[in-house]
Every structure is written in structure tokens, then in C-alpha cells.
Coordinates of C-alpha atoms and ligand atoms in Angstrom, one line a residue:
X1 CA -2.8 -10.1 20.5
X2 CA 1.0 -8.4 20.8
X3 CA 1.2 -4.9 22.0
X4 CA 1.5 -1.9 18.9
X5 CA 1.5 0.9 21.3
X6 CA 3.9 3.4 19.8
X7 CA 6.6 5.1 21.8
X8 CA 4.6 7.4 23.5
X9 CA 2.7 4.7 24.2
X10 CA -0.1 5.5 21.4
X11 CA -2.4 2.4 20.5
X12 CA -2.2 2.8 16.9
X13 CA -5.6 2.4 14.8
X14 CA -4.8 -0.4 12.7
X15 CA -4.5 -2.3 15.8
X16 CA -7.9 -0.8 17.8
X17 CA -10.7 -2.5 16.9
X18 CA -9.4 -5.8 17.8
X19 CA -7.3 -6.8 14.7
X20 CA -4.5 -9.3 15.5
X21 CA -1.3 -7.2 15.1
X22 CA 2.4 -7.3 15.5
X23 CA 5.0 -4.9 16.0
X24 CA 7.6 -5.6 13.6
X25 CA 10.8 -2.6 12.9
X26 CA 8.4 -0.8 14.9
X27 CA 5.8 -1.0 12.6
X28 CA 2.6 -1.7 13.6
X29 CA 1.4 -4.7 10.9
X30 CA -2.4 -6.1 11.5
X31 CA -1.2 -10.2 11.3
X32 CA -4.8 -11.3 8.3
X33 CA -5.4 -13.7 6.1
X34 CA -7.1 -12.2 2.9
X35 CA -10.4 -13.5 3.6
X36 CA -10.1 -12.1 7.2
X37 CA -8.8 -8.8 5.3
X38 CA -11.5 -8.4 2.9
X39 CA -14.7 -8.8 5.2
X40 CA -12.6 -6.3 7.8
X41 CA -12.5 -4.1 5.0
X42 CA -16.6 -4.7 4.0
X43 CA -16.7 -3.8 7.5
X44 CA -15.5 -1.0 7.5
X45 CA -17.0 1.0 3.9
X46 CA -20.1 -1.1 4.6
X47 CA -20.6 0.8 8.2
X48 CA -19.8 4.4 7.1
X49 CA -16.1 5.2 8.7
X50 CA -13.4 6.4 6.2
X51 CA -9.7 5.0 5.8
X52 CA -6.6 4.4 4.5
X53 CA -4.5 0.8 3.4
X54 CA -0.5 1.0 4.1
X55 CA 0.7 -2.2 2.8
X56 CA 4.8 -1.8 4.0
X57 CA 7.8 -4.0 2.2
X58 CA 11.3 -3.5 2.8
X59 CA 11.0 0.0 1.0
X60 CA 8.5 1.3 3.4
X61 CA 10.6 -0.4 6.4
X62 CA 13.2 2.0 5.5
X63 CA 11.1 5.2 4.6
X64 CA 9.6 4.8 8.1
X65 CA 13.3 4.7 10.1
X66 CA 14.1 7.3 8.4
X67 CA 11.0 10.4 7.5
X68 CA 8.5 11.0 11.3
X69 CA 6.1 12.0 8.7
X70 CA 6.0 9.1 7.0
X71 CA 5.3 7.6 10.7
X72 CA 2.8 9.1 11.2
X73 CA 0.6 7.8 8.4
X74 CA 0.9 3.7 9.4
X75 CA -0.1 5.5 13.0
X76 CA -3.2 6.3 12.0
X77 CA -3.7 3.1 9.3
X78 CA -6.6 1.8 8.9
X79 CA -5.3 -2.0 7.9
X80 CA -1.5 -2.2 7.6
X81 CA -1.2 -5.4 5.4
X82 CA 2.1 -7.1 4.9
X83 CA 3.3 -6.6 1.8
X84 CA 6.5 -8.2 1.0
X85 CA 8.3 -12.0 1.8
X86 CA 11.2 -10.2 3.3
X87 CA 8.8 -9.0 5.6
X88 CA 6.9 -12.1 6.1
X89 CA 10.0 -13.3 6.7
X90 CA 10.8 -11.8 8.5
X91 CA 7.9 -11.9 11.4
X92 CA 8.3 -15.3 11.8
X93 CA 11.9 -15.0 12.1
X94 CA 11.1 -12.6 14.9
X95 CA 8.3 -15.4 16.7
X96 CA 6.3 -12.4 15.2
X97 CA 3.9 -14.5 12.3
X98 CA 2.1 -12.6 10.2
X99 CA 0.0 -15.0 8.4
X100 CA 0.1 -13.7 4.4
X101 CA 1.8 -10.8 2.2
X102 CA -1.5 -8.9 0.5
X103 CA -0.2 -7.0 -1.4
X104 CA -1.7 -4.0 -2.9
X105 CA -1.3 -4.7 -6.8
X106 CA -2.8 -8.7 -5.7
X107 CA -5.3 -6.4 -3.2
X108 CA -6.4 -4.6 -6.2
X109 CA -7.5 -8.2 -8.1
X110 CA -9.2 -8.6 -5.2
X111 CA -11.1 -6.1 -3.3
X112 CA -12.1 -5.2 -7.3
X113 CA -14.0 -8.2 -7.3
X114 CA -15.6 -8.0 -3.5
X115 CA -16.3 -4.6 -5.1
X116 CA -18.2 -5.7 -7.7
X117 CA -20.3 -8.7 -5.3
X118 CA -21.0 -6.1 -3.0
X119 CA -21.7 -3.2 -5.2
X120 CA -19.3 -0.8 -4.2
X121 CA -17.5 1.7 -6.9
X122 CA -14.0 2.3 -7.3
X123 CA -11.9 5.3 -8.2
X124 CA -8.0 5.1 -10.1
X125 CA -6.8 7.4 -9.9
X126 CA -2.5 7.8 -11.1
X127 CA -0.4 6.0 -13.2
X128 CA -0.1 7.5 -16.6
X129 CA -2.4 9.3 -18.9
X130 CA -4.6 7.2 -20.5
X131 CA -3.4 4.2 -18.1
X132 CA -5.9 4.4 -15.4
X133 CA -8.7 3.9 -18.3
X134 CA -7.4 0.9 -19.8
X135 CA -6.9 -0.8 -16.5
X136 CA -10.7 0.3 -15.4
X137 CA -12.1 -1.8 -19.2
X138 CA -9.8 -4.4 -18.0
X139 CA -10.4 -4.6 -14.3
X140 CA -14.5 -4.2 -15.3
X141 CA -14.4 -6.7 -17.8
X142 CA -12.3 -9.3 -15.0
X143 CA -15.2 -9.1 -13.2
X144 CA -19.2 -8.0 -14.5
X145 CA -20.7 -5.4 -11.8
X146 CA -17.7 -4.2 -10.9
X147 CA -18.5 0.1 -11.4
X148 CA -15.6 1.5 -12.2
X149 CA -16.5 5.8 -11.3
X150 CA -14.0 7.2 -12.2
X151 CA -10.1 7.4 -13.2
X152 CA -8.1 10.2 -12.9
X153 CA -4.2 11.0 -13.9
X154 CA -3.5 14.1 -12.3
X155 CA 0.1 16.1 -13.1
X156 CA 3.5 16.0 -12.1
X157 CA 3.6 17.2 -9.1
X158 CA 0.1 18.1 -8.8
X159 CA 0.3 17.2 -4.8
X160 CA 2.3 20.5 -4.7
X161 CA -0.1 22.4 -6.3
X162 CA -3.2 23.3 -3.7
X163 CA -5.6 24.0 -7.5
X164 CA -4.4 21.5 -8.6
X165 CA -4.6 19.0 -5.2
X166 CA -8.4 20.5 -4.8
X167 CA -9.0 19.6 -8.3
X168 CA -8.0 15.7 -7.8
X169 CA -10.0 15.8 -4.1
X170 CA -13.8 17.1 -5.6
X171 CA -13.6 14.2 -9.5
X172 CA -13.2 11.6 -6.5
X173 CA -15.6 13.0 -3.3
X174 CA -18.3 13.8 -7.1
X175 CA -17.7 10.5 -8.2
X176 CA -19.2 9.4 -5.1
X177 CA -16.6 6.0 -5.1
X178 CA -16.6 3.6 -2.0
X179 CA -12.6 3.1 -2.8
X180 CA -10.3 4.5 -3.9
X181 CA -7.3 3.0 -5.5
X182 CA -3.9 5.6 -5.3
X183 CA -1.2 4.6 -7.7
X184 CA 1.6 7.5 -7.4
X185 CA 4.6 5.6 -5.9
X186 CA 5.6 5.4 -2.1
X187 CA 4.9 6.7 -0.2
X188 CA 3.9 9.7 -2.2
X189 CA 0.6 7.7 -2.5
X190 CA 0.6 6.7 1.7
X191 CA 0.9 10.6 2.8
X192 CA -1.8 11.9 0.2
X193 CA -3.9 9.1 1.4
X194 CA -3.4 10.3 4.8
X195 CA -3.8 13.6 3.8
X196 CA -6.3 13.6 2.0
X197 CA -9.2 10.5 2.4
X198 CA -11.4 12.1 4.7
X199 CA -12.0 14.9 2.1
X200 CA -12.4 12.1 -1.0
X201 CA -15.3 11.0 0.8
X202 CA -14.2 7.1 -0.2
X203 CA -14.6 5.1 2.1
X204 CA -10.7 3.2 2.1
X205 CA -8.5 4.8 -0.3
X206 CA -5.0 1.9 -0.9
X207 CA -2.2 3.4 -2.7
X208 CA -1.3 0.4 -5.2
X209 CA 2.7 1.9 -6.6
X210 CA 3.8 0.3 -10.1
X211 CA -0.1 -1.4 -10.4
X212 CA -2.2 0.4 -12.9
X213 CA 0.7 -0.3 -15.3
X214 CA 0.8 -4.1 -14.2
X215 CA -3.1 -4.7 -14.9
X216 CA -3.3 -2.4 -18.1
X217 CA -0.8 -4.5 -19.5
X218 CA 2.3 -1.9 -19.6
X219 CA 4.5 -3.0 -17.5
X220 CA 5.1 -6.1 -17.0
X221 CA 5.2 -7.5 -13.5
X222 CA 7.1 -9.9 -11.9
X223 CA 6.6 -13.4 -12.3
X224 CA 5.0 -15.2 -9.5
X225 CA 7.9 -17.8 -8.5
X226 CA 10.1 -14.9 -7.6
X227 CA 7.7 -12.8 -6.1
X228 CA 7.1 -16.0 -4.0
X229 CA 11.4 -16.1 -3.4
X230 CA 11.2 -12.7 -3.1
X231 CA 13.3 -11.4 -6.1
X232 CA 10.5 -9.3 -7.0
X233 CA 12.9 -6.4 -6.7
X234 CA 15.6 -8.2 -8.9
X235 CA 13.5 -7.8 -11.5
X236 CA 11.7 -5.2 -11.6
X237 CA 15.7 -3.4 -11.7
X238 CA 16.1 -4.9 -15.0
X239 CA 13.1 -2.7 -16.0
X240 CA 14.0 0.5 -14.5
X241 CA 17.8 -0.5 -13.9
X242 CA 18.5 3.0 -13.2
X243 CA 15.5 3.9 -10.2
X244 CA 15.4 0.9 -9.0
X245 CA 18.3 0.1 -9.0
X246 CA 19.0 3.3 -6.7
X247 CA 15.8 2.3 -4.3
X248 CA 16.8 -1.6 -4.1
X249 CA 20.9 -2.0 -3.7
X250 CA 21.6 1.6 -2.4
X251 CA 18.2 2.8 -0.3
X252 CA 17.1 -0.4 1.0
X253 CA 20.5 -1.5 2.2
X254 CA 19.6 -0.3 5.3
X255 CA 17.0 -2.6 5.9
X256 CA 20.2 -4.2 7.0
X257 CA 20.7 -1.8 9.7
X258 CA 16.7 -2.6 10.9
X259 CA 17.2 -6.5 11.0
X260 CA 20.4 -5.8 13.7
X261 CA 17.9 -3.8 15.6
X262 CA 15.3 -6.1 15.3
X263 CA 17.0 -8.1 16.7
X264 CA 19.2 -6.9 19.9
X265 CA 15.0 -5.8 20.5
X266 CA 14.5 -9.3 20.2
Ligands
LIG301 N1 3.0 7.7 -10.5 C1 2.2 8.6 -10.9 N2 2.7 10.3 -10.1 C2 3.8 11.1 -9.8 C3 4.0 9.9 -9.4 C4 4.0 8.9 -9.8 O1 1.3 8.3 -11.2 O2 3.6 12.1 -9.2 C5 2.9 6.6 -10.8 C6 3.7 6.3 -11.5 O3 3.4 6.7 -13.4 C7 3.0 4.8 -11.2 C8 3.5 4.7 -9.8 O4 2.8 5.7 -9.5 O5 2.5 3.9 -12.8 C9 4.4 4.6 -9.6 O6 5.2 4.2 -9.6 P1 6.2 2.7 -8.6 O7 7.0 2.3 -9.8 O8 6.9 3.8 -8.3 O9 4.9 2.1 -7.7 P2 6.3 1.3 -6.4 O10 4.9 0.4 -7.6 O11 7.4 0.7 -6.7 O12 5.2 1.8 -5.0

């Protein structure tokens, strides 16, 4: 295992239980296969621990470099799983191989299947009104035995309104869900999971971005071949030119600086 300590010499939580970890763009990243991930999350749930998952991609790397609070979400995450081919390619290039791409969108399916087998219940938080319920029905049909303990689409800005925020936490807690899929987009979902995962009572919270929209069929995900060759971002720009154009073409161009820094560190 490589040393994943941060600048203050503190070991990030995701590296503390003997899970293989590398440090890339200063982010600790677990280098697990999908089956190792499912077993590790299962063991975490069975042990009654509480924690959350973050899934680094280019967008996260840029946020990590610029946002000190976001960096803390990485320090405290129980699992950090590489969500982008660019992170995998960079790992390979800089001699820090990561075994598999495990994106939040894929993990929503895989973990739902695993949850159905193991009897864990799930909560679907976020996305527009009605999307979570549709996604829940799709997942329950696909994975017989899966228990969707609850779904909730909080109003925009709920996280800044103490009452709405508390209502959201209470709904998850009262549902008794073991796993909370948080679909609020990055970095909001990761900051929310970091701040509130303990209060929700869920054993594991996981940021999944637009995945509920994909499952419910509201938004079409990029074809697998595009994901494989790193072109998912072009697909998303075609779907939402203004918002995604700003994100991928302007904001994420900073990734080139991060590559340069990693090269110099290397
Ligand atoms: N969303 C939400 N509440 C918010 C902000 C976002 O429910 O306050 C939802 C939004 O409806 C969408 C998802 O979060 O379903 C985020 O989508 P985005 O495309 O930003 O996520 P990405 O996959 O790119 O991280």
C-alpha cells in the first residue's frame, strides 16, 4: 500500500482498514475491484459502521484542488472509488494503477443487486419530484427482493434551510435504510453526506449525481463505448450545452494544471 497520508500526515479513513490506496492529484483513492468493493461495503454495513463513499473524477480533482472543505470530505470518506477513465489513465501513467473504474452510476445498480441478495434496504434521495419513485420501481423490478425503504426529492436549497434539511434527515432515519443513494450532484451531495451521514442512521451514503435520472429514463446516459474512451463529457455537453459546457470546457480545463503538478511531483 502506498502512503496516502495528507499534508498534515493524517491517514485518510479510506486507507485505515488495510484497503489498498494510492494518492493521485493529492486525493486518496482506493484501488479496489468491483467485487472487492461490494464485499468491503457489505462488511462495513454488517459491522454496523457508518460512513460514505466519494467517487473521484476530473470534476472532483478540480474541486479538491480549489475547495478546502471538499478536501475534508475525502479525508473522512470510508471509501474512495475512481469514477472516471481519466483518473484511471492518470493512475497508469503516473505509476499508481487503479484496478477498476467504479462510478457512482454503475454502483447504484451493482449495490442494489448486492443489497437485494444481502437484505439491505436503500433510500433514494434527490432528483426532481417523481424521478426517485420511478427509479425505485425500476430497481425493484430489476432486482427482485430489493427493498426501497424510501424516496425523497427535497426542494432546491433544502440544505441551507434548517427545517427542510432536518426533515430530509428524519425521513431517511425513519425509513431505517442501510444504504442512502444521494443524487444531488457534486460537490453538494458529497458535502451533504460528509455533514449528515451519521444523523441519517444509514450505514453507507453514496453520491450518485444524475444516476436517478438515468435509471428513471429521464436523461439518457452516454453509450458505453463513449464512456470507455473518455467521451462521456461530450455527450453531456450535447444534452445540456450551457451548464455542462461551463463545467467541462471552462472549469475542468484546470485539470491540465493538476496533471502538470502531478508530473512535477512524480
Ligand atoms: N439535484 C437535486 N437537488 C439539488 C441539486 C441537484 O436533487 O439541490 C439533482 C438534479 O435534479 C440531478 C442531480 O441532482 O438529478 C445532479 O445532476 P448533475 O448532472 O449535476 O450530476 P453529476 O452526475 O454531473 O454529478
